[in-house]
XYZ file of C-alpha atoms in Angstrom:
720
model
C 10.314 -17.524 -20.597
C 7.159 -16.800 -22.751
C 4.445 -16.709 -19.804
C 4.154 -13.757 -17.530
C 1.187 -11.586 -15.812
C -0.085 -9.615 -13.100
C -3.192 -8.686 -11.023
C -4.401 -5.191 -10.530
C -4.294 -5.531 -6.913
C -3.309 -8.360 -4.401
C -6.158 -7.752 -2.173
C -9.711 -8.527 -2.764
C -13.237 -9.326 -0.797
C -15.731 -11.404 -1.881
C -17.964 -9.632 -4.763
C -14.939 -7.689 -6.224
C -13.908 -8.339 -9.360
C -9.958 -8.766 -10.368
C -8.161 -7.737 -13.462
C -5.670 -10.185 -14.733
C -3.063 -8.915 -17.312
C -1.167 -11.759 -19.206
C 1.670 -11.689 -21.764
C 2.393 -15.048 -23.465
C 3.673 -16.361 -26.571
C 1.237 -19.412 -26.602
C -2.333 -19.988 -25.840
C -2.873 -20.622 -22.128
C -5.560 -21.985 -19.527
C -6.426 -20.460 -16.290
C -7.743 -22.101 -13.106
C -8.288 -20.643 -9.892
C -6.608 -22.365 -6.937
C -5.757 -21.897 -3.130
C -2.413 -22.157 -2.418
C -1.512 -23.935 0.852
C 2.488 -24.699 0.353
C 4.475 -23.529 -2.241
C 8.168 -24.804 -1.292
C 8.911 -27.581 -3.420
C 11.960 -28.603 -1.202
C 11.686 -32.615 -0.853
C 12.489 -32.303 2.622
C 9.328 -30.531 3.146
C 5.635 -31.400 2.255
C 6.081 -29.823 -1.279
C 3.841 -27.962 -3.345
C 0.417 -28.270 -2.106
C -3.184 -26.318 -3.297
C -6.824 -26.933 -3.593
C -8.762 -26.541 -6.738
C -11.296 -23.607 -6.825
C -12.642 -23.496 -10.365
C -11.460 -23.424 -14.142
C -11.762 -20.013 -15.855
C -10.816 -20.754 -19.229
C -9.471 -23.726 -21.111
C -7.905 -21.675 -23.653
C -7.104 -17.938 -23.952
C -5.450 -16.430 -27.003
C -2.020 -15.841 -26.980
C -0.630 -11.967 -26.701
C 2.820 -10.534 -26.214
C 2.469 -7.316 -23.843
C 5.962 -5.268 -23.785
C 6.883 -3.402 -20.913
C 7.871 0.189 -21.470
C 10.124 1.849 -18.869
C 11.130 5.452 -18.370
C 9.557 8.550 -16.555
C 9.216 11.973 -18.066
C 6.821 15.098 -17.660
C 4.269 15.145 -20.467
C 2.011 18.117 -21.403
C -0.512 18.687 -24.367
C -0.169 22.240 -25.338
C -3.342 24.647 -25.725
C -3.906 26.846 -28.674
C -2.213 29.739 -27.163
C 0.957 27.911 -26.533
C 3.406 29.946 -28.544
C 4.996 26.952 -30.480
C 5.878 29.552 -33.632
C 8.802 31.126 -31.438
C 10.120 30.141 -28.262
C 12.734 30.585 -25.649
C 13.902 27.457 -23.368
C 15.652 27.500 -20.370
C 16.607 24.809 -17.883
C 19.297 22.934 -15.966
C 20.244 19.062 -16.022
C 22.545 16.973 -14.045
C 22.930 13.900 -16.209
C 23.984 10.639 -14.532
C 24.830 8.211 -17.233
C 25.411 9.001 -21.330
C 24.416 6.369 -24.161
C 23.980 4.254 -25.409
C 21.281 6.302 -27.512
C 20.290 9.742 -27.411
C 18.213 10.765 -24.368
C 15.392 13.543 -24.517
C 15.409 16.739 -22.351
C 12.972 18.500 -23.906
C 10.963 18.250 -27.201
C 7.868 18.825 -28.955
C 7.293 16.788 -32.090
C 10.985 16.937 -32.603
C 11.411 13.761 -34.898
C 11.490 13.307 -38.634
C 12.638 16.933 -39.164
C 9.744 18.764 -37.432
C 9.132 20.715 -34.539
C 12.124 21.087 -31.812
C 14.092 18.753 -29.865
C 16.643 18.730 -27.463
C 18.620 15.726 -26.525
C 21.849 14.509 -24.947
C 23.670 12.544 -27.138
C 25.576 9.095 -26.399
C 29.046 11.130 -26.227
C 27.487 13.744 -23.648
C 26.882 16.557 -25.946
C 23.976 18.758 -26.198
C 22.004 18.638 -29.439
C 19.622 21.626 -30.323
C 17.315 20.674 -33.059
C 14.776 23.045 -35.076
C 13.098 21.560 -37.874
C 16.195 19.535 -39.691
C 18.985 21.935 -38.380
C 20.651 21.409 -35.024
C 23.373 22.945 -33.146
C 25.917 20.688 -30.843
C 27.610 21.771 -27.513
C 30.859 19.916 -26.243
C 30.366 17.383 -23.324
C 28.818 18.392 -20.372
C 29.944 17.073 -16.922
C 28.543 13.984 -15.122
C 26.684 14.650 -12.150
C 27.274 18.106 -12.216
C 24.614 21.132 -13.025
C 24.691 22.452 -16.183
C 22.440 25.524 -17.492
C 21.106 25.269 -21.095
C 19.264 27.777 -23.102
C 18.018 27.551 -26.094
C 15.381 29.467 -28.773
C 14.288 29.659 -32.039
C 12.250 32.488 -33.952
C 10.066 33.077 -36.697
C 12.798 34.406 -38.761
C 14.409 31.063 -38.695
C 17.197 31.823 -36.325
C 18.221 29.163 -33.652
C 20.623 29.730 -30.634
C 22.063 27.538 -28.281
C 24.027 28.338 -24.726
C 25.440 25.997 -22.551
C 26.901 26.827 -19.010
C 28.247 24.353 -16.427
C 27.422 25.725 -12.755
C 30.979 24.759 -11.408
C 34.212 26.052 -12.461
C 36.710 23.650 -13.502
C 39.896 24.236 -15.652
C 38.999 21.272 -17.378
C 35.325 21.844 -17.558
C 33.396 22.653 -20.663
C 33.328 26.815 -20.814
C 30.337 28.528 -21.808
C 29.248 27.595 -25.069
C 27.120 29.807 -27.351
C 26.076 28.587 -31.033
C 23.699 30.270 -33.318
C 22.086 28.831 -36.708
C 19.502 28.800 -38.780
C 16.765 26.556 -39.795
C 14.319 26.283 -42.763
C 10.760 25.514 -43.316
C 9.279 26.742 -39.947
C 9.189 24.592 -36.570
C 5.926 22.863 -37.278
C 5.033 21.650 -33.621
C 2.381 18.861 -33.099
C 1.710 16.357 -29.914
C 2.588 16.605 -26.465
C 5.480 18.734 -24.892
C 7.718 16.017 -23.369
C 10.645 16.490 -20.771
C 12.821 14.094 -19.711
C 11.930 11.804 -23.081
C 12.620 12.097 -27.082
C 9.331 11.140 -28.293
C 6.203 8.704 -27.617
C 5.772 5.877 -30.005
C 1.903 6.093 -28.258
C 0.708 7.784 -25.381
C 2.336 6.671 -22.038
C 5.218 4.536 -24.421
C 8.174 7.053 -24.434
C 11.295 6.419 -26.443
C 14.841 7.807 -25.298
C 14.277 8.667 -21.611
C 16.866 10.785 -19.611
C 18.818 9.435 -16.869
C 19.557 12.020 -14.403
C 17.999 15.466 -12.952
C 16.028 18.049 -15.040
C 15.206 21.443 -13.404
C 14.273 25.055 -13.623
C 11.937 24.185 -16.808
C 10.900 27.715 -17.933
C 9.595 28.478 -21.451
C 8.885 31.764 -23.077
C 7.604 33.336 -26.055
C 9.952 34.822 -28.404
C 8.956 38.482 -29.507
C 11.530 39.472 -32.751
C 14.893 37.881 -31.839
C 14.879 38.086 -27.991
C 12.684 36.418 -25.442
C 9.606 38.107 -24.146
C 10.276 40.283 -20.971
C 6.721 39.386 -20.138
C 5.358 36.532 -18.323
C 6.388 32.966 -19.436
C 4.017 30.608 -21.324
C 5.103 28.003 -18.748
C 7.273 27.545 -15.742
C 7.353 24.609 -13.653
C 8.635 24.303 -10.405
C 9.340 20.755 -9.704
C 9.947 21.151 -5.989
C 6.048 21.645 -5.579
C 3.321 19.031 -4.976
C 6.332 16.588 -5.161
C 3.993 13.682 -3.806
C 1.645 13.948 -6.944
C 1.729 13.145 -10.767
C 1.757 16.776 -11.329
C 4.158 19.439 -12.471
C 3.192 22.934 -11.177
C 3.166 25.825 -13.664
C 4.116 28.716 -11.924
C 3.099 31.198 -14.985
C -0.116 31.757 -13.750
C -1.402 30.025 -17.338
C -2.480 26.742 -15.341
C -0.156 24.711 -18.041
C 0.494 22.089 -15.613
C 2.313 18.581 -16.644
C 1.934 15.258 -16.251
C 4.583 13.396 -14.225
C 4.735 10.082 -16.084
C 5.952 6.777 -14.349
C 6.889 8.064 -10.737
C 10.221 9.343 -11.477
C 12.325 10.192 -7.948
C 10.910 13.736 -6.784
C 11.950 15.693 -3.264
C 15.285 16.038 -4.598
C 17.816 18.676 -4.775
C 17.914 21.096 -7.707
C 20.608 23.656 -9.234
C 19.692 26.144 -6.628
C 20.560 24.053 -3.426
C 22.477 26.051 -0.676
C 23.444 22.588 1.102
C 22.104 24.174 3.980
C 18.428 22.754 3.999
C 17.670 19.048 3.796
C 13.651 19.265 3.656
C 12.025 19.921 0.408
C 8.934 21.419 2.298
C 11.079 24.164 3.496
C 12.433 25.530 0.310
C 10.673 24.233 -2.693
C 12.922 26.411 -5.050
C 16.198 24.641 -3.821
C 14.491 21.361 -4.732
C 13.277 22.350 -8.218
C 14.303 19.013 -10.027
C 13.191 15.530 -10.846
C 15.266 12.667 -11.128
C 14.446 10.725 -14.189
C 15.392 7.338 -14.931
C 15.135 5.278 -18.279
C 13.755 2.420 -15.786
C 11.155 4.033 -13.912
C 7.815 2.373 -14.113
C 4.441 3.089 -12.533
C 1.981 0.701 -14.419
C 2.842 -1.664 -17.507
C -0.523 -0.286 -18.758
C -1.337 -3.978 -20.339
C -4.562 -4.808 -21.578
C -6.883 -7.174 -19.341
C -6.893 -10.831 -20.374
C -9.160 -12.172 -17.848
C -11.434 -11.247 -15.101
C -12.402 -13.216 -11.731
C -15.097 -12.150 -9.476
C -14.607 -13.162 -5.869
C -17.935 -15.167 -5.171
C -19.506 -14.928 -1.819
C -19.094 -18.416 -0.643
C -14.974 -18.197 -1.048
C -13.134 -18.588 2.256
C -10.798 -16.048 3.157
C -7.120 -17.443 2.096
C -4.350 -17.149 -0.161
C -5.081 -17.742 -3.683
C -3.285 -17.606 -7.244
C -4.580 -17.516 -10.893
C -2.967 -20.579 -12.479
C -1.769 -19.984 -16.074
C -0.566 -23.238 -17.826
C 0.623 -23.243 -21.585
C 1.984 -26.524 -23.161
C 5.497 -25.851 -21.576
C 4.848 -23.605 -18.530
C 3.222 -22.870 -15.658
C 2.812 -19.620 -13.908
C 1.084 -18.436 -10.500
C -0.203 -14.942 -9.969
C -1.007 -14.857 -6.093
C -3.947 -12.948 -4.562
C -5.336 -12.625 -1.049
C -9.101 -12.943 -0.282
C -9.880 -11.404 2.872
C -13.270 -10.723 4.743
C -15.052 -7.605 4.839
C -13.958 -4.937 7.413
C -15.554 -5.993 11.018
C -16.722 -9.330 9.807
C -14.200 -11.785 11.011
C -14.813 -15.819 10.547
C -12.242 -16.948 12.730
C -10.357 -15.612 15.832
C -7.079 -15.983 14.330
C -5.671 -13.832 11.480
C -2.408 -13.971 9.384
C -1.167 -10.743 8.367
C 0.344 -11.175 5.129
C 3.314 -8.771 4.673
C 2.124 -7.276 1.315
C 4.194 -4.023 1.792
C 7.315 -6.126 1.959
C 6.280 -8.349 -0.739
C 6.269 -5.005 -2.903
C 9.467 -3.764 -1.535
C 11.330 -7.419 -2.573
C 9.540 -7.438 -5.677
C 11.954 -8.631 -8.431
C 14.811 -8.373 -6.075
C 17.530 -8.993 -8.345
C 20.835 -8.694 -6.270
C 23.538 -10.555 -7.989
C 24.285 -14.128 -6.031
C 27.941 -13.270 -5.918
C 27.637 -9.909 -4.515
C 28.684 -11.142 -0.763
C 30.575 -14.157 -1.856
C 32.129 -14.632 1.645
C 28.993 -14.383 3.259
C 26.730 -16.574 1.093
C 28.100 -20.194 0.814
C 24.581 -21.298 -0.373
C 24.281 -19.037 -3.206
C 22.810 -20.525 -6.356
C 22.837 -18.360 -9.440
C 20.893 -21.019 -11.228
C 17.481 -20.618 -9.709
C 14.854 -19.259 -11.653
C 17.303 -18.213 -14.576
C 14.455 -17.331 -16.996
C 12.829 -15.282 -14.566
C 15.846 -13.323 -13.758
C 16.796 -12.542 -17.578
C 13.307 -11.154 -17.797
C 13.353 -8.966 -14.782
C 16.912 -7.556 -16.168
C 15.709 -7.279 -19.824
C 12.767 -5.190 -18.746
C 14.576 -3.206 -15.964
C 11.938 -3.965 -13.338
C 13.862 -4.886 -10.360
C 13.475 -4.019 -6.718
C 13.666 -1.570 -4.161
C 17.206 -3.368 -3.104
C 18.684 -2.764 -6.581
C 19.635 0.201 -8.285
C 18.416 2.204 -11.414
C 20.907 1.777 -14.591
C 22.327 5.025 -13.578
C 23.663 3.699 -10.213
C 21.174 5.647 -8.082
C 18.948 3.633 -5.823
C 15.469 2.529 -6.571
C 13.148 4.227 -3.875
C 9.861 3.612 -5.757
C 8.217 0.235 -6.601
C 4.760 -0.776 -8.351
C 2.477 -3.840 -8.008
C 1.233 -2.950 -11.567
C 3.911 -5.170 -13.137
C 5.069 -8.737 -13.262
C 6.351 -9.943 -9.807
C 8.307 -12.977 -10.201
C 9.871 -13.477 -6.957
C 8.284 -12.057 -3.760
C 4.995 -13.197 -4.604
C 5.668 -16.186 -6.304
C 4.659 -19.126 -4.251
C 7.791 -21.294 -5.230
C 10.251 -18.552 -5.189
C 13.796 -19.283 -3.804
C 16.037 -16.728 -3.198
C 19.370 -16.860 -5.126
C 21.778 -15.502 -2.154
C 20.944 -18.441 0.050
C 18.869 -20.977 -1.872
C 15.765 -20.803 0.272
C 12.105 -19.734 0.174
C 11.449 -15.880 1.043
C 8.750 -13.680 1.348
C 4.962 -15.589 0.310
C 6.848 -18.962 -0.385
C 8.163 -18.797 3.305
C 5.078 -17.475 4.484
C 2.981 -20.578 3.211
C 5.244 -22.428 5.503
C 2.699 -20.957 8.370
C -0.080 -21.284 5.958
C 0.171 -24.990 5.901
C 0.834 -25.481 9.373
C -2.439 -23.768 10.177
C -4.131 -26.150 7.606
C -2.433 -29.175 9.056
C -3.662 -28.432 12.607
C -6.949 -27.501 11.766
C -6.903 -24.029 12.893
C -9.389 -21.579 11.169
C -7.848 -18.501 10.271
C -8.653 -15.179 8.089
C -6.116 -13.662 5.951
C -5.497 -9.478 6.413
C -2.709 -7.881 4.529
C -0.728 -5.133 5.171
C -2.544 -2.637 2.674
C -5.981 -3.096 4.582
C -4.041 -2.415 7.958
C -2.630 1.083 6.472
C -6.169 1.745 4.874
C -8.186 0.786 7.885
C -5.880 0.522 10.913
C -6.658 -1.236 14.156
C -10.175 -1.971 12.720
C -8.957 -4.455 10.597
C -7.213 -6.258 13.700
C -10.158 -5.449 16.342
C -12.357 -8.518 15.432
C -9.614 -10.919 16.055
C -8.325 -12.274 19.216
C -4.995 -13.277 17.928
C -2.958 -11.726 15.034
C -0.062 -13.637 13.596
C 2.818 -11.638 11.473
C 4.335 -13.066 8.321
C 8.177 -14.431 8.187
C 9.548 -11.202 7.185
C 7.808 -8.341 7.917
C 9.878 -5.485 7.390
C 8.512 -2.653 5.538
C 5.738 -0.937 7.583
C 3.880 2.446 6.916
C 2.991 4.996 9.495
C -0.673 4.109 9.613
C 0.249 0.227 10.092
C 2.169 0.784 13.255
C -0.459 3.305 14.772
C -3.051 0.170 13.669
C -0.779 -2.276 15.412
C -0.405 -0.259 18.486
C -3.952 0.788 18.913
C -4.914 -2.948 18.652
C -2.819 -3.818 21.340
C -3.336 -0.869 23.403
C -7.441 -2.429 22.981
C -5.900 -5.766 24.268
C -5.197 -7.384 20.937
C -2.525 -10.417 20.870
C 0.026 -10.327 18.366
C 2.466 -13.377 17.379
C 5.649 -11.904 16.024
C 6.722 -14.454 13.830
C 9.665 -12.682 11.794
C 13.147 -11.287 11.882
C 14.189 -7.977 10.679
C 10.510 -6.759 10.983
C 8.894 -3.120 11.524
C 12.313 -1.885 10.278
C 12.175 0.355 7.366
C 9.819 3.589 7.136
C 7.831 2.997 4.022
C 4.675 5.263 2.395
C 1.817 3.705 -0.314
C 0.133 6.274 -2.476
C -3.577 6.725 -2.518
C -4.271 3.599 -4.620
C -1.836 1.598 -2.836
C -0.026 0.365 -5.915
C 3.093 2.544 -5.284
C 5.494 2.113 -2.398
C 8.431 4.483 -1.843
C 11.209 4.554 0.836
C 14.309 6.229 1.393
C 17.294 4.484 2.698
C 19.442 5.614 5.326
C 21.197 4.606 8.262
C 20.337 0.828 8.190
C 21.610 -2.556 6.792
C 21.014 -1.308 3.285
C 22.140 -1.944 -0.109
C 22.024 1.523 -1.285
C 21.778 5.313 0.675
C 19.894 8.064 -0.449
C 21.847 11.068 -1.517
C 22.207 14.307 0.932
C 18.789 16.415 1.153
C 16.891 13.768 -0.283
C 16.042 11.509 2.721
C 12.335 13.082 2.585
C 9.719 10.383 1.251
C 7.989 12.469 -1.648
C 4.674 10.804 -0.962
C 4.089 12.040 2.326
C 7.009 14.804 3.085
C 8.555 12.797 6.097
C 11.511 11.536 6.490
C 12.399 7.787 5.521
C 15.294 5.418 6.892
C 14.741 3.481 10.143
C 11.627 3.382 12.107
C 14.107 3.269 14.975
C 15.472 6.630 14.068
C 11.783 8.013 13.957
C 11.432 7.137 17.896
C 9.473 3.788 16.917
C 12.102 0.888 17.221
C 10.369 -2.325 16.875
C 11.451 -3.300 20.371
C 8.170 -0.970 21.395
C 5.603 -2.987 19.603
C 7.209 -6.627 19.422
C 9.862 -6.501 22.205
C 12.731 -7.564 19.581
C 14.497 -5.827 16.810
C 16.880 -6.555 14.278
C 20.229 -8.141 15.692
C 21.925 -9.729 12.543
C 21.787 -11.390 9.244
C 23.128 -14.319 8.037
C 23.141 -16.689 5.028
C 24.842 -20.102 5.870
C 22.834 -21.783 8.549
C 20.234 -21.348 11.292
C 20.791 -22.277 15.219
C 18.520 -23.546 17.828
C 16.986 -21.677 20.582
C 17.887 -22.782 24.401
C 15.622 -22.142 26.860
C 16.132 -19.676 29.829
C 14.814 -20.122 33.237
C 12.329 -17.432 32.633
C 10.353 -20.034 30.352
C 9.426 -22.180 33.155
C 7.911 -18.798 34.717
C 3.767 -19.430 35.585
C 3.269 -16.461 33.335
C 4.410 -18.461 30.213
C 3.517 -21.991 31.287
C 0.902 -22.294 28.814
C 3.450 -21.670 25.645
C 5.444 -24.378 27.100
C 3.127 -27.268 28.138
C 4.188 -30.716 26.682
C 7.608 -29.559 25.923
C 10.403 -31.220 27.645
C 13.245 -30.136 25.441
C 15.998 -27.594 26.492
C 16.829 -26.849 22.829
C 13.974 -25.575 20.350
C 13.927 -26.055 17.003
C 17.186 -28.153 16.972
C 16.403 -30.190 13.995
C 16.178 -29.559 9.771
C 14.606 -26.274 8.425
C 13.344 -25.278 4.964
C 15.178 -22.151 5.131
C 18.966 -22.155 5.693
C 18.827 -25.902 5.837
C 19.003 -26.011 9.778
C 17.946 -24.563 12.953
C 14.657 -22.641 13.661
C 16.684 -19.295 14.263
C 17.859 -17.959 11.177
C 18.526 -15.965 8.175
C 17.499 -12.380 9.928
C 17.299 -12.287 13.441
C 15.986 -10.121 16.407
C 17.005 -9.510 19.998
C 15.401 -7.924 23.013
C 16.977 -4.556 24.049
C 15.507 -2.720 26.944
C 16.955 0.335 26.095
C 15.264 0.523 22.811
C 11.850 -0.228 24.302
C 11.600 -3.871 25.115
C 8.862 -3.781 28.000
C 10.525 -4.181 31.556
C 8.348 -7.125 32.626
C 9.120 -9.101 29.115
C 10.516 -12.364 29.682
C 13.528 -13.554 27.361
C 12.469 -17.173 27.518
C 14.966 -18.364 25.022
C 17.753 -17.355 23.072
C 19.740 -18.852 19.611
C 23.132 -17.604 19.498
C 26.576 -19.711 18.221
C 26.135 -18.398 14.813
C 28.724 -18.223 12.286
C 30.642 -15.023 11.070
C 28.067 -15.016 8.023
C 25.962 -12.970 10.850
C 27.309 -9.620 11.300
C 25.988 -7.303 13.943
C 23.672 -4.881 12.199
C 25.873 -1.621 11.316
C 23.186 0.897 12.858
C 24.536 -0.381 16.071
C 28.183 -1.483 15.559
C 28.814 2.364 14.304
C 32.714 1.614 13.664
C 34.019 -1.055 11.449
C 35.836 -3.887 13.670
C 36.610 -7.211 13.214
C 34.810 -8.557 16.279
C 31.130 -7.875 14.999
C 30.523 -11.902 13.717
C 28.376 -14.298 15.261
C 31.382 -16.395 16.940
C 32.435 -13.206 18.832
C 29.731 -10.780 19.331
C 27.341 -11.606 22.033
C 24.569 -9.325 20.381
C 24.393 -11.523 17.279
C 21.477 -13.620 18.977
C 17.935 -14.466 18.351
C 15.516 -13.655 21.387
C 12.215 -15.544 22.125
C 10.055 -13.236 24.150
C 6.689 -12.991 25.960
C 4.831 -10.059 27.862
C 1.928 -8.940 28.752
C -0.182 -5.998 27.088
C -3.207 -3.829 28.453
C -6.642 -4.969 28.780
C -5.765 -8.665 28.482
C -3.333 -8.469 25.258
C 0.054 -10.167 24.957
C 2.666 -10.333 22.899
C 4.784 -13.128 21.869
C 7.852 -13.055 19.673
C 10.341 -15.353 18.109
C 12.879 -12.792 16.479
C 13.375 -15.191 13.265
C 12.783 -15.388 9.469
C 13.629 -19.299 9.766
C 11.205 -19.933 12.549
C 8.241 -20.994 10.516
C 10.225 -23.095 8.164
C 10.758 -25.809 11.018
C 6.945 -26.230 11.553
C 6.487 -29.143 8.982
C 9.742 -31.212 10.362
C 8.714 -34.637 11.519
C 4.889 -34.500 9.731
C 4.407 -31.152 11.900
C 5.510 -33.096 15.571
C 8.156 -31.301 16.824
C 8.533 -28.450 19.871
C 8.461 -25.606 17.548
C 5.165 -26.764 16.130
C 3.886 -27.349 19.652
C 5.188 -23.929 20.879
C 3.319 -22.345 18.240
C 0.300 -24.646 18.621
C -0.113 -23.490 22.594
C 0.346 -20.302 21.850
C -2.201 -19.696 19.314
C -4.540 -21.828 21.115
C -4.348 -19.913 24.218
C -4.116 -16.207 22.802
C -7.344 -17.325 20.554
C -9.427 -18.647 23.566
C -11.740 -15.793 24.687
C -11.939 -16.874 28.231
C -7.997 -16.703 28.624
C -6.591 -13.923 30.747
C -3.093 -13.304 31.184
C -1.910 -14.520 34.575
C -0.762 -11.477 36.845
C 2.600 -10.002 36.558
C 4.422 -10.071 39.775
C 7.740 -8.170 39.775
C 9.717 -7.824 42.953
């Protein structure tokens, strides 16, 4: 694969300019298209788009590398004591090799300056000029204190002390030596990297935690007993890109590439689990060689969204002689200026979480009979080679990825033709385009909104619309998003929840919206936050599940996560409640008892599948809600979610556990509002069956038509 790219933000309004950054080994053309349907499955309508304009017939090839790795960077001032210096810090390494990993350095290459590294065997190497001292092997995932110094006479020292006693542990090591020619320092001081080849282009980044960093001037042959030159407390201001200097010299460092912060340090007493309560116990940063905040690629072209462009899902279509790549973006109306009564809320925060998801296709072999390891092979090779995986994956040192960015190529979740390797089906944007295509096929006018706008603007973004439709896998929600949806519903908004596993993970965005952070714990998950590290660094609040924060999805949409499966979906069977006069509008013209009992573009069959939700009155499903249909009869590929089973048991599969089901729910809200929820990711993948003439298409058509009718008022609730 030789053609990749990204756009500086995914959401734009008319008049705004988008900057696209591309890496290509060949000249390429650029056109703007409107995306209608991306799924190329021959059982569906196929790839569909509308031309907008041609931007360039040919742009020159330019290969742009991805350089990953987090570290702290500081440009020393003229008063910085670089002639004679004492260094004190702690390390908690997680991975040795294959090359040297920088701990702290300044101009430490080519026999100049000073540098401390962890060598491939796990030894501390302290270099001043061309001389070096080498310790024994330090323990992995244990704290080790390191003290080192050099002075004006040419003397250098290294002391290495493990925190924990063990008969096999390295004892305190004290080494002394001499260097010649002075420690000629130049360039920035780096913590967590060996050097930079250019600004923000690190080499030899550290894997593990570093904390307790203090640098002091050396007077004679001893560290000064006065104030330090620099003392960083990594437990302060953890949501920022700043390493706070406590020395009084204002020598604050710049934290590069968003490493994991709010983590336990060498002084953690294991009695506090919030970094806000004891910053000194969380004086550490977990650095990774594969952290990335921004690729920092040069712009390749720009696109100014014209005034006449309709709200919709668009893409820059890049073509070389042998390749085609789509970089999707979303055009939305200005705040408060709706064009249509219907809005589709695109789950852009969930797109961020799944961006470049690279779970191995054989990770769950007994549960994933449809897995296809051959999908997007070149894309996945690029993802692996450049270490740009998702929040479902782990760093190279095995720790979970809790940060993600839009400022890099995204080859899965916002790829309009992406198919997930675990179950050989569309996912995220590709699956959401099933809904967009249906709206076009039915002639329903709609506006596009995004999670990012809901996070920034709250219910003001939703207020102009009579009905808002969710995406198909609307899983990751920020607090502002939940508040915005709640306010919209309280004001009489009508919401159609077309997802499964939605409103699930607590998520936070940074001030730019380009960084998202989670801390997994207690849910159906691929990794879990370490003890003491469950607080999100961007906002200081607990991560994990919204249900564990007292905000289960049942409160907002009536249903919540019940199970996930990867083999086959099922149809819904109507309950007697579906004939209630309150919900008669939804089933007008539908005579069948089974809904969605036909082929699907996700998991091949059935409108309920992949991840499914059910009603639960104890968790917040309104007591006046009608459960109008249920899908069950799933295989044992579907397992009851771990957050509800509590203990391992052999009876949690879909063939035995009655809680493994998808419920279709309707209920009225205040001020003329209403909610209709389907509780299934696969639901929208059945809309196009039989040329859009089927009972799922009819059902959704009835709901959207009724909810968007300004003259409709929900029938009165008559509960005996």
